[in-house]
CSV table of N, CA and C in Angstrom, one decimal:
chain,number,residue,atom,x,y,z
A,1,UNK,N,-46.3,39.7,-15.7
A,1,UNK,CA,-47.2,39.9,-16.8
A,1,UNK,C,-46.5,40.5,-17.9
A,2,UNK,N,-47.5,40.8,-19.1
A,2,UNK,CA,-46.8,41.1,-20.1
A,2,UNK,C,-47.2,42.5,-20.0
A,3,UNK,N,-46.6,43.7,-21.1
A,3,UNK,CA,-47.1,44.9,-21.7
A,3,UNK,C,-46.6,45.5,-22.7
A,4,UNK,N,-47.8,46.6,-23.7
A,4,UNK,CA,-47.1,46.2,-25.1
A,4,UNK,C,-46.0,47.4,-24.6
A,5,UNK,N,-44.8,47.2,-26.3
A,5,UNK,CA,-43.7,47.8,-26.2
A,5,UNK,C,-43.6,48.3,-27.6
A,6,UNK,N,-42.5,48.9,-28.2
A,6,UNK,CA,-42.3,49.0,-29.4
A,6,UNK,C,-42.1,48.3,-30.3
A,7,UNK,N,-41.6,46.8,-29.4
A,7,UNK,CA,-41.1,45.5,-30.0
A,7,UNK,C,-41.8,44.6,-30.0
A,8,UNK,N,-43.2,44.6,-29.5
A,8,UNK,CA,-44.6,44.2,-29.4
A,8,UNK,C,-44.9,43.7,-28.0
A,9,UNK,N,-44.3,42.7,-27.0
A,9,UNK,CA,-44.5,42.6,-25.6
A,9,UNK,C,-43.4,43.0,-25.1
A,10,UNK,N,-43.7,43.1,-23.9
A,10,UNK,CA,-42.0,43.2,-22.6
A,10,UNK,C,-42.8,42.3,-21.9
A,11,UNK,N,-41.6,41.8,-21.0
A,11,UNK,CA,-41.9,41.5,-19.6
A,11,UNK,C,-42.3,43.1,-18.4
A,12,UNK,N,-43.6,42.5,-17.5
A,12,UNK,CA,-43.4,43.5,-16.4
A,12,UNK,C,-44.1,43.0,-15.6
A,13,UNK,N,-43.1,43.1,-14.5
A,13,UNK,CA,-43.2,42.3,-12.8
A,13,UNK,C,-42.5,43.6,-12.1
A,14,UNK,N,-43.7,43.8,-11.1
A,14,UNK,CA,-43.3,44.9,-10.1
A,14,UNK,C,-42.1,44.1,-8.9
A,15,UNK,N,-41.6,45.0,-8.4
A,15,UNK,CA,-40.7,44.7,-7.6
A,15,UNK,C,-41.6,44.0,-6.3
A,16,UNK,N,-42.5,44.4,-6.1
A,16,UNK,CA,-43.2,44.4,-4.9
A,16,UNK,C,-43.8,42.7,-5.0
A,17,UNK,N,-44.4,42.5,-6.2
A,17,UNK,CA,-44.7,41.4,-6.4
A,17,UNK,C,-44.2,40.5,-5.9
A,18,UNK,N,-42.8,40.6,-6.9
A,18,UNK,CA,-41.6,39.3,-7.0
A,18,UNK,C,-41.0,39.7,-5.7
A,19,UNK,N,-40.9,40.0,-4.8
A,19,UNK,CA,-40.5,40.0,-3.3
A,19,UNK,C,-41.9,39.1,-2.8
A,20,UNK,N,-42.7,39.5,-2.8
A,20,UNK,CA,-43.8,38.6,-2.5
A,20,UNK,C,-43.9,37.4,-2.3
A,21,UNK,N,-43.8,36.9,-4.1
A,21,UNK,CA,-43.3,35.6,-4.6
A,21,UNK,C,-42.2,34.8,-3.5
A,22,UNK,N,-41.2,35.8,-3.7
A,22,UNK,CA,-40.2,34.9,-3.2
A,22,UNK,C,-39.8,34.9,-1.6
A,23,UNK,N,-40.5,35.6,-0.9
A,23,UNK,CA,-40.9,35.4,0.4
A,23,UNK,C,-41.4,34.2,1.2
A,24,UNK,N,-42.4,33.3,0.2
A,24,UNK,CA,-43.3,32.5,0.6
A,24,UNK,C,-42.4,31.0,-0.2
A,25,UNK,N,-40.8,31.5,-0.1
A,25,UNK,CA,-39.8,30.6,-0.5
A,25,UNK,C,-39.8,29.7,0.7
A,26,UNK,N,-39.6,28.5,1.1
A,26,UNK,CA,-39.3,28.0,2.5
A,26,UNK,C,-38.1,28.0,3.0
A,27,UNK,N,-37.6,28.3,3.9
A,27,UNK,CA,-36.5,28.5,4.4
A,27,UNK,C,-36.4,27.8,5.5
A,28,UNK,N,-36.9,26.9,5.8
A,28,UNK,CA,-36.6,26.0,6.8
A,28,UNK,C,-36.9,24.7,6.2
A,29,UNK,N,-36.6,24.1,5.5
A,29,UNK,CA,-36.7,22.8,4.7
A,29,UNK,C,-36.4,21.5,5.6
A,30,UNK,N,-34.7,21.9,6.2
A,30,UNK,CA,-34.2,20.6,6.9
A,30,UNK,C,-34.9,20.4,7.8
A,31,UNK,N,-35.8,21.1,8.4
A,31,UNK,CA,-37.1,20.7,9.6
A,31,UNK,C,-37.9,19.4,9.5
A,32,UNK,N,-37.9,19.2,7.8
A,32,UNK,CA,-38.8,18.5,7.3
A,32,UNK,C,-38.0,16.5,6.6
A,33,UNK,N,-36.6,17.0,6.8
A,33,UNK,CA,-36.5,16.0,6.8
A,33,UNK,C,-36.6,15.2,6.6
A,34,UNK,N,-37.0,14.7,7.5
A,34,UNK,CA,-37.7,13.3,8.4
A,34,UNK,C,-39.0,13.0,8.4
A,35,UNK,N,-39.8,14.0,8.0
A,35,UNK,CA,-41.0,13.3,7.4
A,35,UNK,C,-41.2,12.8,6.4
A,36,UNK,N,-42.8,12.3,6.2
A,36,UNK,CA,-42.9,11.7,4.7
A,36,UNK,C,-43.5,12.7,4.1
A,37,UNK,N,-43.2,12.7,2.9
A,37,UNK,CA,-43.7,13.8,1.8
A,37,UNK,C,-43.4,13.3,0.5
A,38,UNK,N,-44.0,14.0,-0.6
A,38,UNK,CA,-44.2,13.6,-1.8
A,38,UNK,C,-42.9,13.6,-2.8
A,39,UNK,N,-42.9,12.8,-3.7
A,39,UNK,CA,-41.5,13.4,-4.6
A,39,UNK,C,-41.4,14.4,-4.9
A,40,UNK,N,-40.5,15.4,-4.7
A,40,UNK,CA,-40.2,16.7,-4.9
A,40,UNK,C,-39.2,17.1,-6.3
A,41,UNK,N,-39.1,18.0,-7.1
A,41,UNK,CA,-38.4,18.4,-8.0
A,41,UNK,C,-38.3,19.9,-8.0
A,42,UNK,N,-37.2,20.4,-7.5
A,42,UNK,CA,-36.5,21.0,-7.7
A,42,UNK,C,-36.0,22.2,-9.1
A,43,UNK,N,-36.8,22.9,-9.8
A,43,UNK,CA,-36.5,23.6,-11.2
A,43,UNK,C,-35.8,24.7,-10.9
A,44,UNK,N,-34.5,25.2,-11.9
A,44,UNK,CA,-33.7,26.3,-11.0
A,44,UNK,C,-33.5,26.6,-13.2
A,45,UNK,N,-33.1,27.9,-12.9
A,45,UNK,CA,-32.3,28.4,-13.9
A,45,UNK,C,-30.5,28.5,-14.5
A,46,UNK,N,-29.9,28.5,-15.3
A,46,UNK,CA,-29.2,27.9,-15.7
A,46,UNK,C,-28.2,29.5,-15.1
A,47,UNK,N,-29.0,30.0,-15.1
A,47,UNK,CA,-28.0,31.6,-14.8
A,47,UNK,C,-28.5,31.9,-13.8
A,48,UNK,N,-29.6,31.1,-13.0
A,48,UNK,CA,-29.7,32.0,-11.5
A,48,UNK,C,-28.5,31.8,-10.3
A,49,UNK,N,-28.7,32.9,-9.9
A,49,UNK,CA,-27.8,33.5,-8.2
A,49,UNK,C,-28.9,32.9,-7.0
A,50,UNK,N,-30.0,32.2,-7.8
A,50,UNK,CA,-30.8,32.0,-6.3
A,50,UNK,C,-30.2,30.8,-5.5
A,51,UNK,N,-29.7,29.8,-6.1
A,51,UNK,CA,-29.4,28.6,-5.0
A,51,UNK,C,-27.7,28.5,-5.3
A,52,UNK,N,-27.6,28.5,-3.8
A,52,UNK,CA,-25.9,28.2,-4.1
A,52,UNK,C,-26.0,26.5,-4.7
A,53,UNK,N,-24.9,26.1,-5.3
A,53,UNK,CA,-24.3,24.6,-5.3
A,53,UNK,C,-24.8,23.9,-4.1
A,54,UNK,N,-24.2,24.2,-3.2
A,54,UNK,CA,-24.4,24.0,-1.6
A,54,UNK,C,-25.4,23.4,-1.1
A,55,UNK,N,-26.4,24.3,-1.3
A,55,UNK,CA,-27.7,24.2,-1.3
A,55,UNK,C,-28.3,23.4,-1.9
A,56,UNK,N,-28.0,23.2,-3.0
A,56,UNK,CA,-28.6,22.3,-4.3
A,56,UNK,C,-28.2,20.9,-3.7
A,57,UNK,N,-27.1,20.7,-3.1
A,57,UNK,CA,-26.3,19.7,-3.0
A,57,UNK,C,-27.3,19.2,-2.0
A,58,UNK,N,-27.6,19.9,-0.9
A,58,UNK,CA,-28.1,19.3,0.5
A,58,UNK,C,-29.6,18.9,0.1
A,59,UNK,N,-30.1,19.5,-1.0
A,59,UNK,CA,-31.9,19.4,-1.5
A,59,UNK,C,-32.0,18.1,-1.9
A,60,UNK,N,-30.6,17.1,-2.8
A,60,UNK,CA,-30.6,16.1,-3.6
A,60,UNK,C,-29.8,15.1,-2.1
A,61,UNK,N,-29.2,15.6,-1.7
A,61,UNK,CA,-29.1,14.4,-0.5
A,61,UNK,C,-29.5,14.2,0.7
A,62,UNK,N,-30.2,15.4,1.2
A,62,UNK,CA,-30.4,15.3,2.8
A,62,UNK,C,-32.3,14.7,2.7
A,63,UNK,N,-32.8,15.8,1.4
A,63,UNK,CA,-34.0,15.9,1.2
A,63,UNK,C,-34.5,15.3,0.3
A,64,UNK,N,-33.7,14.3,-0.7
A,64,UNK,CA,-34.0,13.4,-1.8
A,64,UNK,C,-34.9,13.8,-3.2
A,65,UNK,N,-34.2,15.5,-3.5
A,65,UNK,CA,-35.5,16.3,-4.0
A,65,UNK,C,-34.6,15.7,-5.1
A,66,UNK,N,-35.5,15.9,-6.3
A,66,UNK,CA,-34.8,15.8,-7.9
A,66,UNK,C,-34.2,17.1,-8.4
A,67,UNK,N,-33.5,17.6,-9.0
A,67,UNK,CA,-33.0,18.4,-9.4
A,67,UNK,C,-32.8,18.7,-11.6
A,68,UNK,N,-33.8,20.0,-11.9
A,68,UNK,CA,-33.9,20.2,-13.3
A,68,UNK,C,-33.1,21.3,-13.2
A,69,UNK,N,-32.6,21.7,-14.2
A,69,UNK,CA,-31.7,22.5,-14.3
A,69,UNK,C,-32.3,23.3,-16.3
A,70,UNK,N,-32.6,24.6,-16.1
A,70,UNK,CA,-33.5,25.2,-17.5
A,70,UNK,C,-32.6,26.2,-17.9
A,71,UNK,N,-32.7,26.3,-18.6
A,71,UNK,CA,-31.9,27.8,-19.7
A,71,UNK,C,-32.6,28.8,-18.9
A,72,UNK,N,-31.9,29.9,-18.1
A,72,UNK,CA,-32.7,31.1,-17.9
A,72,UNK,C,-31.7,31.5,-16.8
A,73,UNK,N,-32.1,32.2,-16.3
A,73,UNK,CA,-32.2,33.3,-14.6
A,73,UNK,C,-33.2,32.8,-13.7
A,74,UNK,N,-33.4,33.6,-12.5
A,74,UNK,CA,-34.7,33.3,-11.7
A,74,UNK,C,-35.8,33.3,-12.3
A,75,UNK,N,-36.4,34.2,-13.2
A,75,UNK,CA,-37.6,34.5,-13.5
A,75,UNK,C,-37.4,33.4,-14.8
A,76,UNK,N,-36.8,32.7,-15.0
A,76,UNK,CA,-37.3,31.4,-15.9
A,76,UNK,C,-38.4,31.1,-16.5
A,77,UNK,N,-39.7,30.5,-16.0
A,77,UNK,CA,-40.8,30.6,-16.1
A,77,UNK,C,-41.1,32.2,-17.0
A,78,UNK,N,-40.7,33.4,-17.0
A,78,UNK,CA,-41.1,34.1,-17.9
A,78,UNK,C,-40.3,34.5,-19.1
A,79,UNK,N,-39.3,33.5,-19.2
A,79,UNK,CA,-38.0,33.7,-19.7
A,79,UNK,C,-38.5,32.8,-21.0
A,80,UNK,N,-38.5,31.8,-20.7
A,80,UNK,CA,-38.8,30.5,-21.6
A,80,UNK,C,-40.2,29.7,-21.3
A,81,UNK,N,-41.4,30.6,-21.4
A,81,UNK,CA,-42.8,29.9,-20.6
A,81,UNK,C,-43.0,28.5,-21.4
A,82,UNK,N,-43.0,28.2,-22.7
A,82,UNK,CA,-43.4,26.8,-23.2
A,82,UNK,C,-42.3,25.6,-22.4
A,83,UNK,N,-40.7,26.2,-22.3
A,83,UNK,CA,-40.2,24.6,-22.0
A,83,UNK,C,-40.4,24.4,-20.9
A,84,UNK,N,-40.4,25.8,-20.0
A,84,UNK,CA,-40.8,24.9,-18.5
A,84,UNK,C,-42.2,24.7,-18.1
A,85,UNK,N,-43.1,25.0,-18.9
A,85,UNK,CA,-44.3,24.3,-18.9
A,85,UNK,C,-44.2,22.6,-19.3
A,86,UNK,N,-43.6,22.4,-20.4
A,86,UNK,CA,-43.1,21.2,-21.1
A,86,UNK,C,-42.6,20.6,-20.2
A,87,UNK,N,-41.2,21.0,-19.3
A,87,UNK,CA,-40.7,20.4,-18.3
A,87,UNK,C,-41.6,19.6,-17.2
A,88,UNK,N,-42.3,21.2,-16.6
A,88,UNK,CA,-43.1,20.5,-15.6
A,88,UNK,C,-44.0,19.7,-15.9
A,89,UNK,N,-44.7,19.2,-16.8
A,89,UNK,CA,-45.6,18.4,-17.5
A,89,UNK,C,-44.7,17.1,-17.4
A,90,UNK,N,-43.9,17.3,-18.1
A,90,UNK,CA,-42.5,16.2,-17.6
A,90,UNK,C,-42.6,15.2,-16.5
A,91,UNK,N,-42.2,15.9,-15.6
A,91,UNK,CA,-41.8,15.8,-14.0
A,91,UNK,C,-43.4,15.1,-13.6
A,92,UNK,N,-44.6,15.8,-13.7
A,92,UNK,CA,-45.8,15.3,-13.2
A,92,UNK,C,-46.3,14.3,-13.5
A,93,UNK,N,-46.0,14.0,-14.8
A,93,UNK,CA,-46.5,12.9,-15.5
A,93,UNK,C,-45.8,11.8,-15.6
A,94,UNK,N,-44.7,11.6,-15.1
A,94,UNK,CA,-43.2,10.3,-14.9
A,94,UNK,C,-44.2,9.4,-14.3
């Protein structure tokens, strides 16, 4: 969320939240495999620490996910809210 500042908004997200958030990350993906499921995409930040290469690597070949790649860090989405709105508008509407 936002709150005002001297500079007119800040960002503020409680820790507790964004643990939250990213708890309800899935961590067992390759389970899934082998089923059928819908086209998937993938949005990561240009500076995030959250997904190794690695990772990214096994999402676009094991799991056939698409992969975007945004100007930001993890918190992306509050970083730059119009273009990854714009993006994902993108992606849903292909």
């Amino acid at each position: 969320g936002l709150e005002p500042s001297e500079n007119g908004w800040q960002l503020y997200f409680e820790r507790n939240i964004e643990y939250q958030i990213y708890k309800t990350l899935p961590d067992n993906l390759a389970s899934y495999r082998h089923c059928q499921r819908p086209p998937t995409t993938l949005i990561y930040g240009s500076h995030s620490y959250l997904f190794r290469p690695r990772a990214i690597h096994y999402m676009q070949k094991k799991l056939s996910f698409q992969t975007k790649i945004i100007e930001g860090g993890h918190l992306f989405p509050f970083e730059v809210p119009e273009q990854t709105a714009s993006l994902i508008k993108r992606i849903v509407l292909a």
